[in-house]
């Protein structure tokens, strides 16, 4: 097949400037080509990239090589015909709009993607696998369409080979709307992160959350059967404080700043570490480093929210990444899920 000339990236609209700056700095062979709101493309100016390439970006939600543009299922299939004759996943998803997800009509999201997905599958006569989470190395065709509140301005067709640097759902992950009993919107953030990363929190696992009040993220972990040790000088929602799960799992509130927590107050080993403190990331990292060490090698995953309050923090990203890379994880990925505002997440797999 002909080698791809462009890379596509989907992202939040507010992050376009930072995405472009980061790609310029970290991937010098990629040159910004054109953008639609929530979708940027970069020309590959030197060498070639295969579908397994990893984009060094903290703001990408989904990315891959571009096959071209289409406006019908038949045109999509003509582009897909260039790909190797192997089982292929189909991911159809929508670009973001410049409205925070919790202010959008949730019922509308994915409606256009669903219609386009069905039209391509109908036309394709089993060219695509039935929807399931891609395994490592499997090929995924990405079809990026406009948000349902926007005019249909054509579809970008791309592809990637799945690896942990990609979210497992179409477009990385869609927004997950909160259940009415969730104490905070942070439930959406952690749900989207757990889904993007395909982290499987199991009943009986132990988790530490630094910055747990009022308890949205803790609630997501408790519902998966984990015991949660929440560290926060703030008040927890009583529903979290008194939660007893089907697995007998509970919430333990360490009602103090992270610096004051003693090691005998937490389990000797724990599997999951979350951090969502409203502190500058460089300061939060001091606590994270300590709680990674205190897990005594038991960690399977960590999700660290990094607040990006101004250009200074974006400029500090290289040193943040450097410190995070020393935490001992096998892999670290960065992304921004739909519920994030001025923040990104570092996802660590141990
Ligand atoms: C964005 S909120 C956390 C939301 C929470 N994860 C949830 O799911 O509801 C940030 C929290 O960080 C806490 N925080 C700030 N400094 C802290 C520190 N030094 N140690 C622990 N928590 C801290 C604040 O009290 C606040 O509750």
Coordinates of C-alpha atoms and ligand atoms in Angstrom, one line a residue:
X1 CA 0.0 0.0 0.0
X2 CA 1.1 3.6 -0.5
X3 CA 2.6 5.1 2.6
X4 CA 0.6 7.7 4.5
X5 CA 1.4 11.4 4.1
X6 CA -0.5 12.7 7.1
X7 CA -1.2 12.0 10.7
X8 CA -4.5 12.9 12.3
X9 CA -5.2 13.8 15.9
X10 CA -8.4 14.4 17.7
X11 CA -8.4 16.6 20.8
X12 CA -10.2 19.3 22.8
X13 CA -10.6 22.5 20.8
X14 CA -9.1 24.6 23.6
X15 CA -5.9 22.6 23.5
X16 CA -5.2 23.1 19.7
X17 CA -2.4 25.6 20.4
X18 CA -0.7 23.4 23.0
X19 CA -1.0 20.3 20.9
X20 CA 0.7 22.0 17.9
X21 CA 3.5 23.4 20.2
X22 CA 4.1 20.0 21.7
X23 CA 4.1 18.2 18.3
X24 CA 6.5 20.8 17.0
X25 CA 8.8 20.3 19.9
X26 CA 8.7 16.5 20.2
X27 CA 8.0 15.2 16.7
X28 CA 10.1 17.3 14.3
X29 CA 9.2 15.3 11.2
X30 CA 5.5 16.3 11.6
X31 CA 4.4 19.7 10.3
X32 CA 1.0 21.1 11.1
X33 CA -1.2 20.9 7.9
X34 CA -4.8 21.8 8.6
X35 CA -7.4 21.8 11.4
X36 CA -11.1 21.5 11.8
X37 CA -12.4 22.2 15.3
X38 CA -11.3 19.2 17.4
X39 CA -9.2 17.6 14.6
X40 CA -5.7 18.5 13.5
X41 CA -3.6 16.9 10.8
X42 CA 0.2 17.0 10.4
X43 CA 2.2 16.3 7.3
X44 CA 4.9 13.6 7.6
X45 CA 7.8 15.6 6.1
X46 CA 10.6 13.1 6.6
X47 CA 10.7 9.3 6.4
X48 CA 7.6 7.1 6.8
X49 CA 5.5 6.1 9.8
X50 CA 3.7 2.8 10.2
X51 CA 0.3 2.4 11.9
X52 CA 2.0 1.3 15.1
X53 CA 3.7 4.7 15.6
X54 CA 3.3 6.5 18.9
X55 CA 2.5 10.2 18.9
X56 CA 4.4 12.1 21.7
X57 CA 1.4 14.3 22.7
X58 CA -0.2 15.0 26.0
X59 CA -3.4 16.3 24.4
X60 CA -4.3 13.7 21.8
X61 CA -7.4 11.7 22.6
X62 CA -7.1 9.6 19.4
X63 CA -4.6 9.6 16.5
X64 CA -3.4 7.6 13.6
X65 CA -2.3 7.8 10.0
X66 CA -4.7 9.5 7.6
X67 CA -6.1 7.6 4.6
X68 CA -8.0 10.6 3.2
X69 CA -11.5 12.1 3.3
X70 CA -14.8 10.5 2.5
X71 CA -18.4 11.4 2.5
X72 CA -20.1 8.0 1.9
X73 CA -19.7 4.4 3.1
X74 CA -18.5 3.4 -0.4
X75 CA -15.7 6.1 -0.3
X76 CA -14.6 4.8 3.2
X77 CA -14.4 1.3 1.8
X78 CA -12.4 2.4 -1.2
X79 CA -9.8 3.9 1.2
X80 CA -9.9 0.9 3.5
X81 CA -9.2 -1.4 0.4
X82 CA -5.6 -0.1 0.6
X83 CA -5.0 -1.7 4.0
X84 CA -3.7 -5.3 4.5
X85 CA -6.1 -8.1 4.2
X86 CA -6.5 -8.8 8.0
X87 CA -9.3 -8.4 10.5
X88 CA -10.0 -4.8 11.1
X89 CA -11.9 -2.9 13.8
X90 CA -14.1 0.0 12.8
X91 CA -14.2 3.1 15.1
X92 CA -16.5 5.9 14.1
X93 CA -16.5 8.9 16.5
X94 CA -17.3 12.6 16.6
X95 CA -15.1 15.6 16.9
X96 CA -15.5 17.7 20.0
X97 CA -17.3 21.1 20.1
X98 CA -16.2 24.1 22.1
X99 CA -18.8 23.4 24.9
X100 CA -17.8 21.5 28.1
X101 CA -19.3 18.0 27.9
X102 CA -21.4 18.5 31.0
X103 CA -23.1 21.5 29.3
X104 CA -23.9 19.4 26.2
X105 CA -27.0 17.4 25.4
X106 CA -25.6 13.9 26.4
X107 CA -28.4 12.2 24.4
X108 CA -27.1 13.7 21.2
X109 CA -23.5 12.6 21.5
X110 CA -22.5 9.7 19.2
X111 CA -25.8 9.9 17.3
X112 CA -24.1 10.9 14.0
X113 CA -21.3 8.4 14.7
X114 CA -23.8 5.6 15.2
X115 CA -25.6 6.3 11.9
X116 CA -22.3 6.5 10.0
X117 CA -21.0 3.3 11.7
X118 CA -24.2 1.4 10.6
X119 CA -24.0 2.7 7.0
X120 CA -20.3 1.6 6.7
X121 CA -21.0 -1.8 8.3
X122 CA -24.0 -2.4 6.0
X123 CA -22.0 -1.6 2.9
X124 CA -18.9 -3.5 3.9
X125 CA -20.3 -7.1 4.0
X126 CA -18.3 -8.2 7.1
X127 CA -15.0 -6.4 6.3
X128 CA -15.0 -5.2 9.9
X129 CA -14.9 -7.2 13.2
X130 CA -18.0 -7.1 15.4
X131 CA -17.5 -4.3 18.0
X132 CA -15.1 -5.4 20.8
X133 CA -12.0 -4.0 22.5
X134 CA -9.1 -4.3 20.1
X135 CA -6.2 -6.6 21.1
X136 CA -2.6 -5.4 21.0
X137 CA -1.4 -5.1 17.4
X138 CA -4.9 -5.3 15.8
X139 CA -5.7 -2.8 13.0
X140 CA -8.3 -0.1 13.7
X141 CA -9.9 2.1 11.0
X142 CA -10.9 5.5 12.5
X143 CA -13.7 7.5 10.9
X144 CA -13.9 11.0 12.4
X145 CA -17.2 12.9 11.8
X146 CA -18.6 16.2 12.9
X147 CA -20.4 16.6 16.2
X148 CA -24.2 16.1 15.7
X149 CA -24.9 19.8 16.4
X150 CA -22.6 20.8 13.5
X151 CA -23.1 20.4 9.7
X152 CA -21.8 17.2 8.2
X153 CA -18.5 18.5 6.6
X154 CA -17.1 15.2 5.4
X155 CA -15.3 12.4 7.3
X156 CA -11.6 11.9 7.9
X157 CA -10.6 8.3 7.5
X158 CA -7.5 7.0 9.2
X159 CA -6.1 3.9 10.9
X160 CA -3.8 2.8 13.6
X161 CA -2.5 -0.4 15.1
X162 CA -3.7 -0.8 18.6
X163 CA -1.2 -0.4 21.5
X164 CA -1.6 1.0 25.0
X165 CA -0.9 4.5 23.8
X166 CA -4.4 4.5 22.3
X167 CA -7.7 4.5 24.2
X168 CA -9.6 1.2 23.6
X169 CA -12.9 2.8 22.6
X170 CA -13.8 4.7 19.4
X171 CA -12.0 8.0 19.6
X172 CA -10.2 6.9 22.7
X173 CA -13.3 7.2 24.9
X174 CA -16.7 8.9 24.9
X175 CA -18.0 11.1 27.7
X176 CA -19.7 9.0 30.4
X177 CA -22.5 10.9 32.1
X178 CA -22.6 10.7 35.9
X179 CA -25.2 8.6 37.9
X180 CA -27.4 10.8 40.0
X181 CA -25.9 9.6 43.3
X182 CA -22.4 10.5 42.3
X183 CA -21.0 13.2 44.8
X184 CA -19.0 15.0 42.1
X185 CA -18.3 15.3 38.4
X186 CA -14.9 13.8 39.1
X187 CA -16.7 10.5 38.8
X188 CA -16.9 11.2 35.0
X189 CA -13.2 12.0 34.8
X190 CA -12.1 8.8 36.5
X191 CA -14.7 6.6 34.6
X192 CA -13.4 8.0 31.3
X193 CA -9.8 7.5 32.3
X194 CA -10.4 3.9 33.5
X195 CA -12.2 3.2 30.2
X196 CA -9.6 4.9 28.0
X197 CA -6.8 2.9 29.7
X198 CA -8.8 -0.3 30.0
X199 CA -7.7 -0.5 33.7
X200 CA -9.5 -3.5 35.3
X201 CA -10.0 -2.7 39.0
X202 CA -11.1 -6.0 40.7
X203 CA -13.2 -6.6 43.8
X204 CA -10.8 -6.7 46.8
X205 CA -8.2 -4.5 45.2
X206 CA -6.9 -1.6 47.4
X207 CA -6.6 1.9 46.0
X208 CA -5.2 5.1 47.4
X209 CA -6.7 8.4 46.2
X210 CA -4.9 11.6 47.0
X211 CA -7.4 14.5 46.9
X212 CA -10.6 12.4 47.3
X213 CA -13.2 14.8 48.6
X214 CA -16.1 14.9 48.0
X215 CA -15.8 11.4 46.5
X216 CA -16.8 11.0 42.8
X217 CA -13.6 9.1 41.8
X218 CA -13.7 7.1 45.0
X219 CA -17.3 6.1 44.2
X220 CA -16.2 4.8 40.8
X221 CA -13.6 2.6 42.5
X222 CA -15.9 1.5 45.3
X223 CA -18.5 0.4 42.7
X224 CA -15.8 -1.9 41.2
X225 CA -15.4 -3.6 44.5
X226 CA -12.1 -1.9 45.6
X227 CA -11.3 -0.7 49.1
X228 CA -10.5 3.0 48.8
X229 CA -8.2 5.0 51.2
X230 CA -9.0 8.6 50.4
X231 CA -6.6 11.3 51.6
X232 CA -8.1 14.7 51.8
X233 CA -8.4 17.4 54.5
X234 CA -11.8 18.2 53.0
X235 CA -15.1 16.5 53.9
X236 CA -16.2 13.4 52.1
X237 CA -19.8 12.9 51.1
X238 CA -21.5 10.8 53.7
X239 CA -22.6 8.2 51.0
X240 CA -18.9 7.6 50.3
X241 CA -17.9 7.7 54.0
X242 CA -20.5 5.0 54.9
X243 CA -20.3 3.0 51.7
X244 CA -20.2 -0.8 52.1
X245 CA -20.0 -2.7 48.8
X246 CA -21.2 -6.1 47.7
X247 CA -17.6 -7.3 48.1
X248 CA -17.6 -6.0 51.7
X249 CA -15.3 -3.2 50.4
X250 CA -15.3 0.2 52.1
X251 CA -14.0 3.7 52.1
X252 CA -11.4 4.8 54.7
X253 CA -11.0 8.6 55.1
X254 CA -7.5 9.8 56.0
X255 CA -8.8 13.2 56.9
X256 CA -5.6 15.2 56.6
X257 CA -3.2 16.6 53.9
X258 CA -1.2 13.9 52.1
X259 CA 2.1 15.0 53.8
X260 CA 0.7 13.9 57.2
X261 CA -0.3 10.4 56.3
X262 CA 1.7 7.8 58.1
X263 CA 2.6 4.5 56.4
X264 CA 0.8 2.4 59.1
X265 CA -2.5 4.1 58.1
X266 CA -2.6 2.5 54.7
X267 CA -2.2 -1.1 53.4
X268 CA 1.4 -2.4 53.0
X269 CA 0.6 -3.0 49.3
X270 CA -2.0 -1.5 47.1
X271 CA -2.8 -1.9 43.4
X272 CA -4.1 1.5 42.3
X273 CA -3.1 5.1 42.9
X274 CA -5.1 8.1 41.9
X275 CA -4.2 11.7 42.4
X276 CA -6.6 14.6 41.8
X277 CA -5.4 17.4 44.1
X278 CA -5.8 21.1 43.4
X279 CA -2.1 21.7 43.8
X280 CA 0.5 22.7 41.3
X281 CA 1.6 19.4 39.5
X282 CA 5.2 19.8 40.7
X283 CA 4.0 19.8 44.3
X284 CA 1.5 17.0 43.8
X285 CA 4.4 14.9 42.3
X286 CA 6.2 14.9 45.7
X287 CA 3.2 13.1 47.2
X288 CA 2.9 10.8 44.2
X289 CA 6.5 9.8 44.5
X290 CA 6.1 8.9 48.1
X291 CA 2.9 6.9 47.6
X292 CA 4.4 5.0 44.6
X293 CA 7.3 4.0 46.9
X294 CA 4.9 3.1 49.8
X295 CA 3.0 0.6 47.5
X296 CA 6.0 -1.7 47.8
X297 CA 5.9 -2.8 44.2
X298 CA 2.2 -3.7 44.3
X299 CA 0.9 -1.1 41.9
X300 CA -0.8 -2.1 38.7
X301 CA -1.8 1.3 37.6
X302 CA -1.9 5.0 38.5
X303 CA -3.9 7.9 37.1
X304 CA -2.5 11.3 37.9
X305 CA -4.4 14.4 37.1
X306 CA -2.1 17.3 36.0
X307 CA -3.7 20.7 36.3
X308 CA -2.8 23.0 33.4
X309 CA -3.7 26.4 34.8
X310 CA -1.5 28.5 32.6
X311 CA 1.1 28.5 29.9
X312 CA 3.8 28.1 32.6
X313 CA 2.5 24.6 33.3
X314 CA 2.4 23.7 29.7
X315 CA 6.0 24.9 29.5
X316 CA 6.8 22.8 32.5
X317 CA 5.4 19.6 30.9
X318 CA 8.9 18.3 29.8
X319 CA 10.2 18.3 33.4
X320 CA 6.9 16.9 34.7
X321 CA 7.2 14.0 32.1
X322 CA 10.8 13.5 33.1
X323 CA 9.9 13.1 36.8
X324 CA 6.9 10.9 36.0
X325 CA 9.1 8.6 33.8
X326 CA 11.2 7.9 36.9
X327 CA 8.3 6.5 38.9
X328 CA 9.0 2.9 37.8
X329 CA 6.1 2.3 35.5
X330 CA 6.5 0.1 32.4
X331 CA 4.5 2.6 30.3
X332 CA 3.3 6.1 30.8
X333 CA 0.6 7.7 28.5
X334 CA -0.9 11.1 28.6
X335 CA -4.3 12.1 27.3
X336 CA -7.2 14.4 27.9
X337 CA -10.6 12.7 28.3
X338 CA -13.9 14.4 27.5
X339 CA -14.6 15.6 31.0
X340 CA -11.3 17.2 31.5
X341 CA -11.1 21.0 31.4
X342 CA -7.7 22.6 32.0
X343 CA -6.1 19.3 32.9
X344 CA -4.6 16.2 31.4
X345 CA -4.0 12.8 32.9
X346 CA -0.8 10.7 33.2
X347 CA -1.7 7.0 33.0
X348 CA 0.9 4.7 34.4
X349 CA 1.0 0.9 33.9
X350 CA 3.3 -1.0 36.2
Ligands
LIG1 C1 -10.6 18.4 42.5 S1 -10.8 18.1 44.2 C2 -10.9 16.3 44.2 C3 -12.1 15.7 43.7 C4 -12.2 14.3 44.1 N1 -11.2 13.5 43.4 C5 -13.5 13.7 43.7 O1 -13.6 12.7 43.1 O2 -14.6 14.2 44.2 C6 -9.2 18.4 44.8 C7 -9.1 18.0 46.3 O3 -7.7 18.1 46.6 C8 -7.7 18.3 48.0 N2 -6.3 18.6 48.4 C9 -5.7 19.8 48.3 N3 -4.4 19.7 48.9 C10 -4.3 18.5 49.4 C11 -3.3 17.8 50.1 N4 -2.1 18.4 50.4 N5 -3.5 16.5 50.5 C12 -4.7 15.9 50.1 N6 -5.7 16.5 49.5 C13 -5.5 17.8 49.1 C14 -8.7 19.4 48.2 O4 -9.1 19.4 49.6 C15 -9.8 18.9 47.2 O5 -10.8 18.2 47.9

